[in-house]
């Protein structure tokens, strides 16, 4: 039987060899954390390499994602579909083993990590989802949802501000099944961190309400095991296990130094490591005895089979609950969702309310909430402004695990990254609200949701200079363009209650990426439509008003500016011009339509076009052409009432009319 050190050395060897072959990467963290990983994965982690998607598995998150060869080595050794050839193609084009762990590329990778601090924050989302789902579905004697979330993190993760946001909330919510390991090696890219990172980290986490296990030797398997055994029974507090390690452990000349953090060790040093670790095997070669010591397939299949047996008993006792749980775990909407959505949107159209689109959004949530119990809402301390609360909202607390609404506090970045973890976990469709301008705090988490193709719904209100008196610090200008330029993001800026309802439906139905729903502070006039026009909203852009014959010009607008376009069209028609008005609530969705459909809306023969939006103007040249006109923002806003601002920046009928007439 192989010793624990020999099992851990397999990680060290695979990691240094893969980095060396790629001629880039980070060998230090995998070599330093190998002993911790060996104990966790062989003695505690509940998973099935033969079925990486088994739902009640424990989640493992490598927050210090630059150490990616650690997780790739673990996946290979324990029996996932990650071959030695995959390890040898580390960091190469189309490889499973990308430079940083990528969700969807490599089986067993639970989330994309690399931007430091987001992995531990995703882990908070995993743990929150587990606790909430258990609160909603577990019954006495039937703990059908029962798994842990484990996270590895380094000094860099703890320096990032997002870790403070997320870990503070995790303590407040009592996420007892979250266990994080701090790789306390004192080294970052620039060298010894004591010159710029002198926090009392254990005290910091104790202040958050975490259980903290101090002074663990990260190279002593017995101490590591004892720490994990002490952490697991505490269901009321997340746990931080403080592990003192040596970066690059086993490298005679580079361990404990920044030299091994982010660069290959070099052939000569690797030869010395092999001698130091008594590892005479060729690169990527794992002896049979060591491979057998790591193989988790039999144990994993047994664990999944036991859970399936428990599920069968649960199903017999609670058939309706079980059916609902399985539906949600599959990510499916209720069978009658489309019919209910059609009826609800028709009712909104018939009502014809002139209201702020943020209020229309709340109305939408009130309609969706009763039919979609998987909605898990929240707001970054702006619920009364974002209007993300609905009649059935039940705030989650440490002692109320089964709720459906998270008060994230003033933590925009953490909210978005936690939502990513919730979406990845499964069983929920998360939505969260803040002012559009504060998307900037969360920008990288938004990007990560798009990169991972996760169904997260961002409710962004106070969408333009229409915010008014709070001034340019709070008035978004460039944010909509930024969202629209993000690959795999869908951005919706509805013009009234009907478009708001459709936007919500589209976001809920979308399963391959996030959606940003952008809503106004001020009231927006209802626009009349026939059934065909209502159906066309889902295409992202459609003809809201057409001319009798071929139009002389086309006005394109979104959100609050659609009504301005309609008023301007009337003024232009009084001048004898034939005008088409196009409402374009989602440019990304419109761009995805067929060429024939896009031609039917934006006819190539009509080159006189004016785009109108109280956001960054340059974005709209793709629709109006270089010879078209744009009524938009080319500067930041000002502090004044909304009406005064719209007039000051040219969002008036007279200005639109003048720009249009200059084209025809």
PDB file of C-alpha atoms in Angstrom, residues 377-635:
ATOM      1  CA  UNK A 377     -34.062  36.473  -5.676  1.00  0.00           C
ATOM      2  CA  UNK A 378     -32.062  39.164  -4.005  1.00  0.00           C
ATOM      3  CA  UNK A 379     -30.715  42.681  -4.104  1.00  0.00           C
ATOM      4  CA  UNK A 380     -27.555  44.464  -3.059  1.00  0.00           C
ATOM      5  CA  UNK A 381     -29.319  46.526  -0.382  1.00  0.00           C
ATOM      6  CA  UNK A 382     -31.632  48.203  -2.888  1.00  0.00           C
ATOM      7  CA  UNK A 383     -34.757  46.047  -2.751  1.00  0.00           C
ATOM      8  CA  UNK A 384     -37.020  49.066  -2.282  1.00  0.00           C
ATOM      9  CA  UNK A 385     -35.524  50.723  -5.348  1.00  0.00           C
ATOM     10  CA  UNK A 386     -34.875  47.702  -7.566  1.00  0.00           C
ATOM     11  CA  UNK A 387     -38.320  46.317  -6.631  1.00  0.00           C
ATOM     12  CA  UNK A 388     -36.962  42.777  -6.540  1.00  0.00           C
ATOM     13  CA  UNK A 389     -39.174  41.739  -3.631  1.00  0.00           C
ATOM     14  CA  UNK A 390     -42.470  40.070  -4.510  1.00  0.00           C
ATOM     15  CA  UNK A 391     -45.521  39.037  -2.508  1.00  0.00           C
ATOM     16  CA  UNK A 392     -44.114  35.595  -1.773  1.00  0.00           C
ATOM     17  CA  UNK A 393     -40.573  36.658  -0.892  1.00  0.00           C
ATOM     18  CA  UNK A 394     -39.207  34.813   2.135  1.00  0.00           C
ATOM     19  CA  UNK A 395     -35.796  36.137   3.246  1.00  0.00           C
ATOM     20  CA  UNK A 396     -33.127  33.508   3.893  1.00  0.00           C
ATOM     21  CA  UNK A 397     -31.543  33.730   7.334  1.00  0.00           C
ATOM     22  CA  UNK A 398     -29.209  31.527   9.359  1.00  0.00           C
ATOM     23  CA  UNK A 399     -32.311  30.073  11.025  1.00  0.00           C
ATOM     24  CA  UNK A 400     -34.530  30.143   7.916  1.00  0.00           C
ATOM     25  CA  UNK A 401     -32.794  27.998   5.347  1.00  0.00           C
ATOM     26  CA  UNK A 402     -35.832  27.346   3.176  1.00  0.00           C
ATOM     27  CA  UNK A 403     -36.491  30.908   2.013  1.00  0.00           C
ATOM     28  CA  UNK A 404     -36.291  32.294  -1.517  1.00  0.00           C
ATOM     29  CA  UNK A 405     -34.741  35.747  -1.168  1.00  0.00           C
ATOM     30  CA  UNK A 406     -31.216  36.836  -0.241  1.00  0.00           C
ATOM     31  CA  UNK A 407     -30.421  40.194   1.300  1.00  0.00           C
ATOM     32  CA  UNK A 408     -26.915  40.466  -0.112  1.00  0.00           C
ATOM     33  CA  UNK A 409     -26.157  43.779   1.578  1.00  0.00           C
ATOM     34  CA  UNK A 410     -23.946  46.371  -0.088  1.00  0.00           C
ATOM     35  CA  UNK A 411     -21.942  43.686  -1.863  1.00  0.00           C
ATOM     36  CA  UNK A 412     -22.531  44.010  -5.609  1.00  0.00           C
ATOM     37  CA  UNK A 413     -19.502  42.000  -6.701  1.00  0.00           C
ATOM     38  CA  UNK A 414     -20.162  39.211  -4.235  1.00  0.00           C
ATOM     39  CA  UNK A 415     -23.848  39.094  -5.153  1.00  0.00           C
ATOM     40  CA  UNK A 416     -23.075  38.443  -8.791  1.00  0.00           C
ATOM     41  CA  UNK A 417     -20.400  35.816  -8.094  1.00  0.00           C
ATOM     42  CA  UNK A 418     -22.570  34.097  -5.461  1.00  0.00           C
ATOM     43  CA  UNK A 419     -25.365  33.989  -8.036  1.00  0.00           C
ATOM     44  CA  UNK A 420     -22.931  32.240 -10.380  1.00  0.00           C
ATOM     45  CA  UNK A 421     -22.335  29.607  -7.712  1.00  0.00           C
ATOM     46  CA  UNK A 422     -26.080  29.191  -7.168  1.00  0.00           C
ATOM     47  CA  UNK A 423     -26.671  28.764 -10.899  1.00  0.00           C
ATOM     48  CA  UNK A 424     -23.835  26.245 -11.190  1.00  0.00           C
ATOM     49  CA  UNK A 425     -25.123  24.260  -8.218  1.00  0.00           C
ATOM     50  CA  UNK A 426     -28.521  23.661  -9.775  1.00  0.00           C
ATOM     51  CA  UNK A 427     -32.059  23.675  -8.468  1.00  0.00           C
ATOM     52  CA  UNK A 428     -32.470  27.458  -8.686  1.00  0.00           C
ATOM     53  CA  UNK A 429     -32.727  30.327 -11.144  1.00  0.00           C
ATOM     54  CA  UNK A 430     -31.021  33.208  -9.330  1.00  0.00           C
ATOM     55  CA  UNK A 431     -31.864  36.860  -9.906  1.00  0.00           C
ATOM     56  CA  UNK A 432     -30.316  39.858  -8.201  1.00  0.00           C
ATOM     57  CA  UNK A 433     -30.802  43.583  -8.389  1.00  0.00           C
ATOM     58  CA  UNK A 434     -28.778  46.763  -8.146  1.00  0.00           C
ATOM     59  CA  UNK A 435     -28.564  50.095  -9.952  1.00  0.00           C
ATOM     60  CA  UNK A 436     -27.200  49.690 -13.470  1.00  0.00           C
ATOM     61  CA  UNK A 437     -24.229  51.918 -12.659  1.00  0.00           C
ATOM     62  CA  UNK A 438     -23.115  49.530  -9.912  1.00  0.00           C
ATOM     63  CA  UNK A 439     -22.801  46.713 -12.399  1.00  0.00           C
ATOM     64  CA  UNK A 440     -19.321  48.155 -12.679  1.00  0.00           C
ATOM     65  CA  UNK A 441     -18.444  46.789  -9.251  1.00  0.00           C
ATOM     66  CA  UNK A 442     -19.478  43.338 -10.452  1.00  0.00           C
ATOM     67  CA  UNK A 443     -18.230  43.497 -14.019  1.00  0.00           C
ATOM     68  CA  UNK A 444     -15.908  40.508 -13.875  1.00  0.00           C
ATOM     69  CA  UNK A 445     -18.511  38.247 -12.258  1.00  0.00           C
ATOM     70  CA  UNK A 446     -20.942  39.205 -15.018  1.00  0.00           C
ATOM     71  CA  UNK A 447     -18.277  38.253 -17.530  1.00  0.00           C
ATOM     72  CA  UNK A 448     -17.714  34.929 -15.777  1.00  0.00           C
ATOM     73  CA  UNK A 449     -21.423  34.085 -15.948  1.00  0.00           C
ATOM     74  CA  UNK A 450     -21.350  34.688 -19.696  1.00  0.00           C
ATOM     75  CA  UNK A 451     -18.137  32.687 -20.061  1.00  0.00           C
ATOM     76  CA  UNK A 452     -19.670  29.748 -18.164  1.00  0.00           C
ATOM     77  CA  UNK A 453     -23.059  30.052 -19.946  1.00  0.00           C
ATOM     78  CA  UNK A 454     -24.982  30.203 -16.674  1.00  0.00           C
ATOM     79  CA  UNK A 455     -28.645  31.154 -16.286  1.00  0.00           C
ATOM     80  CA  UNK A 456     -28.345  34.156 -14.003  1.00  0.00           C
ATOM     81  CA  UNK A 457     -30.708  37.123 -14.241  1.00  0.00           C
ATOM     82  CA  UNK A 458     -29.445  40.602 -13.408  1.00  0.00           C
ATOM     83  CA  UNK A 459     -32.061  43.214 -12.578  1.00  0.00           C
ATOM     84  CA  UNK A 460     -30.519  46.619 -13.264  1.00  0.00           C
ATOM     85  CA  UNK A 461     -32.680  49.652 -12.514  1.00  0.00           C
ATOM     86  CA  UNK A 462     -32.219  53.431 -12.720  1.00  0.00           C
ATOM     87  CA  UNK A 463     -31.012  52.941 -16.243  1.00  0.00           C
ATOM     88  CA  UNK A 464     -29.875  56.318 -17.575  1.00  0.00           C
ATOM     89  CA  UNK A 465     -29.631  60.040 -17.007  1.00  0.00           C
ATOM     90  CA  UNK A 466     -33.333  59.604 -16.221  1.00  0.00           C
ATOM     91  CA  UNK A 467     -32.102  58.799 -12.717  1.00  0.00           C
ATOM     92  CA  UNK A 468     -31.883  62.536 -12.333  1.00  0.00           C
ATOM     93  CA  UNK A 469     -30.713  64.349  -9.234  1.00  0.00           C
ATOM     94  CA  UNK A 470     -28.242  61.752  -7.980  1.00  0.00           C
ATOM     95  CA  UNK A 471     -25.964  62.996 -10.729  1.00  0.00           C
ATOM     96  CA  UNK A 472     -23.286  61.537 -12.989  1.00  0.00           C
ATOM     97  CA  UNK A 473     -21.823  59.228 -10.333  1.00  0.00           C
ATOM     98  CA  UNK A 474     -25.103  57.325 -10.421  1.00  0.00           C
ATOM     99  CA  UNK A 475     -26.140  57.872 -14.036  1.00  0.00           C
ATOM    100  CA  UNK A 476     -25.060  55.003 -16.306  1.00  0.00           C
ATOM    101  CA  UNK A 477     -23.848  56.012 -19.756  1.00  0.00           C
ATOM    102  CA  UNK A 478     -21.426  53.383 -21.061  1.00  0.00           C
ATOM    103  CA  UNK A 479     -22.734  50.354 -19.124  1.00  0.00           C
ATOM    104  CA  UNK A 480     -25.333  49.161 -21.637  1.00  0.00           C
ATOM    105  CA  UNK A 481     -22.785  49.138 -24.432  1.00  0.00           C
ATOM    106  CA  UNK A 482     -20.383  47.228 -22.200  1.00  0.00           C
ATOM    107  CA  UNK A 483     -23.004  44.569 -21.514  1.00  0.00           C
ATOM    108  CA  UNK A 484     -23.975  44.320 -25.173  1.00  0.00           C
ATOM    109  CA  UNK A 485     -20.360  43.888 -26.211  1.00  0.00           C
ATOM    110  CA  UNK A 486     -19.950  40.954 -23.811  1.00  0.00           C
ATOM    111  CA  UNK A 487     -20.069  37.614 -25.669  1.00  0.00           C
ATOM    112  CA  UNK A 488     -22.977  35.353 -24.711  1.00  0.00           C
ATOM    113  CA  UNK A 489     -24.741  38.081 -22.723  1.00  0.00           C
ATOM    114  CA  UNK A 490     -28.300  39.051 -23.552  1.00  0.00           C
ATOM    115  CA  UNK A 491     -29.264  42.574 -22.567  1.00  0.00           C
ATOM    116  CA  UNK A 492     -32.871  43.760 -22.499  1.00  0.00           C
ATOM    117  CA  UNK A 493     -33.980  47.379 -22.142  1.00  0.00           C
ATOM    118  CA  UNK A 494     -37.783  47.309 -22.408  1.00  0.00           C
ATOM    119  CA  UNK A 495     -39.846  50.353 -23.313  1.00  0.00           C
ATOM    120  CA  UNK A 496     -42.990  49.561 -21.297  1.00  0.00           C
ATOM    121  CA  UNK A 497     -44.710  46.956 -19.142  1.00  0.00           C
ATOM    122  CA  UNK A 498     -45.348  44.601 -22.067  1.00  0.00           C
ATOM    123  CA  UNK A 499     -41.732  44.497 -23.188  1.00  0.00           C
ATOM    124  CA  UNK A 500     -40.712  44.136 -19.528  1.00  0.00           C
ATOM    125  CA  UNK A 501     -42.878  41.034 -19.165  1.00  0.00           C
ATOM    126  CA  UNK A 502     -41.462  39.533 -22.365  1.00  0.00           C
ATOM    127  CA  UNK A 503     -37.905  40.306 -21.260  1.00  0.00           C
ATOM    128  CA  UNK A 504     -38.451  38.464 -18.003  1.00  0.00           C
ATOM    129  CA  UNK A 505     -39.913  35.494 -19.831  1.00  0.00           C
ATOM    130  CA  UNK A 506     -36.977  35.343 -22.216  1.00  0.00           C
ATOM    131  CA  UNK A 507     -34.477  35.511 -19.365  1.00  0.00           C
ATOM    132  CA  UNK A 508     -36.201  32.690 -17.506  1.00  0.00           C
ATOM    133  CA  UNK A 509     -36.441  30.511 -20.609  1.00  0.00           C
ATOM    134  CA  UNK A 510     -32.827  31.059 -21.594  1.00  0.00           C
ATOM    135  CA  UNK A 511     -30.613  28.194 -20.410  1.00  0.00           C
ATOM    136  CA  UNK A 512     -27.298  28.949 -22.114  1.00  0.00           C
ATOM    137  CA  UNK A 513     -26.258  32.232 -20.572  1.00  0.00           C
ATOM    138  CA  UNK A 514     -27.064  35.215 -18.369  1.00  0.00           C
ATOM    139  CA  UNK A 515     -29.488  38.033 -19.035  1.00  0.00           C
ATOM    140  CA  UNK A 516     -29.322  41.682 -18.004  1.00  0.00           C
ATOM    141  CA  UNK A 517     -32.748  43.295 -17.605  1.00  0.00           C
ATOM    142  CA  UNK A 518     -32.480  47.083 -17.588  1.00  0.00           C
ATOM    143  CA  UNK A 519     -35.329  49.081 -16.132  1.00  0.00           C
ATOM    144  CA  UNK A 520     -36.257  52.720 -15.656  1.00  0.00           C
ATOM    145  CA  UNK A 521     -36.835  54.776 -12.558  1.00  0.00           C
ATOM    146  CA  UNK A 522     -39.429  56.946 -14.282  1.00  0.00           C
ATOM    147  CA  UNK A 523     -42.830  56.027 -15.743  1.00  0.00           C
ATOM    148  CA  UNK A 524     -42.898  54.819 -19.347  1.00  0.00           C
ATOM    149  CA  UNK A 525     -45.883  55.207 -21.649  1.00  0.00           C
ATOM    150  CA  UNK A 526     -47.698  52.070 -22.796  1.00  0.00           C
ATOM    151  CA  UNK A 527     -47.294  51.278 -26.490  1.00  0.00           C
ATOM    152  CA  UNK A 528     -50.165  49.690 -28.421  1.00  0.00           C
ATOM    153  CA  UNK A 529     -49.408  46.463 -30.291  1.00  0.00           C
ATOM    154  CA  UNK A 530     -51.219  43.690 -32.095  1.00  0.00           C
ATOM    155  CA  UNK A 531     -50.589  40.007 -31.331  1.00  0.00           C
ATOM    156  CA  UNK A 532     -47.967  39.689 -34.037  1.00  0.00           C
ATOM    157  CA  UNK A 533     -46.017  42.611 -32.606  1.00  0.00           C
ATOM    158  CA  UNK A 534     -46.195  41.173 -29.097  1.00  0.00           C
ATOM    159  CA  UNK A 535     -44.827  37.882 -30.424  1.00  0.00           C
ATOM    160  CA  UNK A 536     -42.056  39.753 -32.249  1.00  0.00           C
ATOM    161  CA  UNK A 537     -40.735  41.359 -29.064  1.00  0.00           C
ATOM    162  CA  UNK A 538     -38.953  38.081 -28.322  1.00  0.00           C
ATOM    163  CA  UNK A 539     -36.918  38.579 -31.503  1.00  0.00           C
ATOM    164  CA  UNK A 540     -35.169  41.513 -29.868  1.00  0.00           C
ATOM    165  CA  UNK A 541     -36.213  44.144 -32.410  1.00  0.00           C
ATOM    166  CA  UNK A 542     -39.430  44.691 -34.326  1.00  0.00           C
ATOM    167  CA  UNK A 543     -41.495  47.268 -36.155  1.00  0.00           C
ATOM    168  CA  UNK A 544     -43.588  49.065 -33.561  1.00  0.00           C
ATOM    169  CA  UNK A 545     -45.015  51.567 -36.048  1.00  0.00           C
ATOM    170  CA  UNK A 546     -44.790  51.426 -39.805  1.00  0.00           C
ATOM    171  CA  UNK A 547     -45.494  53.759 -42.684  1.00  0.00           C
ATOM    172  CA  UNK A 548     -48.116  53.146 -45.339  1.00  0.00           C
ATOM    173  CA  UNK A 549     -45.485  52.603 -48.009  1.00  0.00           C
ATOM    174  CA  UNK A 550     -41.717  52.368 -48.093  1.00  0.00           C
ATOM    175  CA  UNK A 551     -40.450  54.531 -45.229  1.00  0.00           C
ATOM    176  CA  UNK A 552     -38.349  57.602 -45.874  1.00  0.00           C
ATOM    177  CA  UNK A 553     -36.498  56.974 -42.667  1.00  0.00           C
ATOM    178  CA  UNK A 554     -36.303  54.597 -39.701  1.00  0.00           C
ATOM    179  CA  UNK A 555     -36.175  55.625 -36.046  1.00  0.00           C
ATOM    180  CA  UNK A 556     -34.597  53.015 -33.736  1.00  0.00           C
ATOM    181  CA  UNK A 557     -34.965  53.281 -29.982  1.00  0.00           C
ATOM    182  CA  UNK A 558     -34.943  51.377 -26.694  1.00  0.00           C
ATOM    183  CA  UNK A 559     -36.413  51.843 -23.249  1.00  0.00           C
ATOM    184  CA  UNK A 560     -37.618  55.293 -22.276  1.00  0.00           C
ATOM    185  CA  UNK A 561     -36.629  56.663 -25.680  1.00  0.00           C
ATOM    186  CA  UNK A 562     -39.156  54.547 -27.615  1.00  0.00           C
ATOM    187  CA  UNK A 563     -41.969  56.910 -26.704  1.00  0.00           C
ATOM    188  CA  UNK A 564     -39.773  59.812 -27.794  1.00  0.00           C
ATOM    189  CA  UNK A 565     -39.323  58.029 -31.130  1.00  0.00           C
ATOM    190  CA  UNK A 566     -43.089  57.623 -31.456  1.00  0.00           C
ATOM    191  CA  UNK A 567     -43.678  61.312 -30.727  1.00  0.00           C
ATOM    192  CA  UNK A 568     -40.932  62.279 -33.166  1.00  0.00           C
ATOM    193  CA  UNK A 569     -42.450  60.065 -35.850  1.00  0.00           C
ATOM    194  CA  UNK A 570     -45.746  61.895 -35.494  1.00  0.00           C
ATOM    195  CA  UNK A 571     -43.945  65.226 -35.853  1.00  0.00           C
ATOM    196  CA  UNK A 572     -42.084  64.025 -38.934  1.00  0.00           C
ATOM    197  CA  UNK A 573     -45.264  62.684 -40.494  1.00  0.00           C
ATOM    198  CA  UNK A 574     -46.728  66.148 -40.054  1.00  0.00           C
ATOM    199  CA  UNK A 575     -43.867  67.247 -42.285  1.00  0.00           C
ATOM    200  CA  UNK A 576     -44.925  64.720 -44.907  1.00  0.00           C
ATOM    201  CA  UNK A 577     -42.307  62.076 -44.113  1.00  0.00           C
ATOM    202  CA  UNK A 578     -43.025  58.345 -44.049  1.00  0.00           C
ATOM    203  CA  UNK A 579     -41.528  56.985 -40.829  1.00  0.00           C
ATOM    204  CA  UNK A 580     -40.948  53.509 -39.404  1.00  0.00           C
ATOM    205  CA  UNK A 581     -40.306  53.144 -35.664  1.00  0.00           C
ATOM    206  CA  UNK A 582     -38.306  50.134 -34.529  1.00  0.00           C
ATOM    207  CA  UNK A 583     -38.219  49.151 -30.884  1.00  0.00           C
ATOM    208  CA  UNK A 584     -35.072  47.174 -30.143  1.00  0.00           C
ATOM    209  CA  UNK A 585     -35.161  45.956 -26.534  1.00  0.00           C
ATOM    210  CA  UNK A 586     -32.362  43.410 -27.104  1.00  0.00           C
ATOM    211  CA  UNK A 587     -29.744  44.027 -29.765  1.00  0.00           C
ATOM    212  CA  UNK A 588     -28.087  40.659 -29.131  1.00  0.00           C
ATOM    213  CA  UNK A 589     -31.342  38.804 -29.683  1.00  0.00           C
ATOM    214  CA  UNK A 590     -32.064  40.847 -32.816  1.00  0.00           C
ATOM    215  CA  UNK A 591     -28.608  40.149 -34.210  1.00  0.00           C
ATOM    216  CA  UNK A 592     -29.271  36.413 -33.843  1.00  0.00           C
ATOM    217  CA  UNK A 593     -32.322  36.505 -36.143  1.00  0.00           C
ATOM    218  CA  UNK A 594     -32.343  35.420 -39.761  1.00  0.00           C
ATOM    219  CA  UNK A 595     -31.159  37.775 -42.452  1.00  0.00           C
ATOM    220  CA  UNK A 596     -34.680  37.889 -43.885  1.00  0.00           C
ATOM    221  CA  UNK A 597     -36.198  38.938 -40.594  1.00  0.00           C
ATOM    222  CA  UNK A 598     -33.582  41.615 -39.979  1.00  0.00           C
ATOM    223  CA  UNK A 599     -34.175  42.941 -43.489  1.00  0.00           C
ATOM    224  CA  UNK A 600     -37.923  43.140 -42.776  1.00  0.00           C
ATOM    225  CA  UNK A 601     -37.204  45.386 -39.805  1.00  0.00           C
ATOM    226  CA  UNK A 602     -34.185  47.385 -40.968  1.00  0.00           C
ATOM    227  CA  UNK A 603     -34.610  47.473 -44.733  1.00  0.00           C
ATOM    228  CA  UNK A 604     -31.279  47.910 -46.463  1.00  0.00           C
ATOM    229  CA  UNK A 605     -32.883  50.262 -48.959  1.00  0.00           C
ATOM    230  CA  UNK A 606     -33.717  52.727 -46.179  1.00  0.00           C
ATOM    231  CA  UNK A 607     -30.409  54.314 -45.308  1.00  0.00           C
ATOM    232  CA  UNK A 608     -31.812  57.327 -43.487  1.00  0.00           C
ATOM    233  CA  UNK A 609     -31.802  56.117 -39.897  1.00  0.00           C
ATOM    234  CA  UNK A 610     -31.741  57.715 -36.483  1.00  0.00           C
ATOM    235  CA  UNK A 611     -30.971  55.764 -33.294  1.00  0.00           C
ATOM    236  CA  UNK A 612     -32.199  57.195 -29.996  1.00  0.00           C
ATOM    237  CA  UNK A 613     -30.947  55.985 -26.625  1.00  0.00           C
ATOM    238  CA  UNK A 614     -29.854  57.721 -23.439  1.00  0.00           C
ATOM    239  CA  UNK A 615     -26.652  55.720 -23.408  1.00  0.00           C
ATOM    240  CA  UNK A 616     -23.312  55.576 -25.200  1.00  0.00           C
ATOM    241  CA  UNK A 617     -23.933  56.858 -28.719  1.00  0.00           C
ATOM    242  CA  UNK A 618     -21.181  55.126 -30.696  1.00  0.00           C
ATOM    243  CA  UNK A 619     -22.650  51.660 -30.160  1.00  0.00           C
ATOM    244  CA  UNK A 620     -25.491  52.480 -32.532  1.00  0.00           C
ATOM    245  CA  UNK A 621     -23.410  53.059 -35.662  1.00  0.00           C
ATOM    246  CA  UNK A 622     -23.713  49.318 -36.398  1.00  0.00           C
ATOM    247  CA  UNK A 623     -27.433  49.908 -37.080  1.00  0.00           C
ATOM    248  CA  UNK A 624     -27.551  53.394 -38.558  1.00  0.00           C
ATOM    249  CA  UNK A 625     -24.344  53.252 -40.626  1.00  0.00           C
ATOM    250  CA  UNK A 626     -21.733  55.955 -40.856  1.00  0.00           C
ATOM    251  CA  UNK A 627     -24.183  58.246 -42.614  1.00  0.00           C
ATOM    252  CA  UNK A 628     -26.928  57.808 -40.037  1.00  0.00           C
ATOM    253  CA  UNK A 629     -27.623  59.957 -37.002  1.00  0.00           C
ATOM    254  CA  UNK A 630     -27.610  59.170 -33.295  1.00  0.00           C
ATOM    255  CA  UNK A 631     -29.277  60.932 -30.421  1.00  0.00           C
ATOM    256  CA  UNK A 632     -27.259  59.555 -27.540  1.00  0.00           C
ATOM    257  CA  UNK A 633     -24.709  60.320 -24.867  1.00  0.00           C
ATOM    258  CA  UNK A 634     -21.157  61.354 -25.673  1.00  0.00           C
ATOM    259  CA  UNK A 635     -20.364  62.594 -22.162  1.00  0.00           C
TER     260      UNK A 635
END
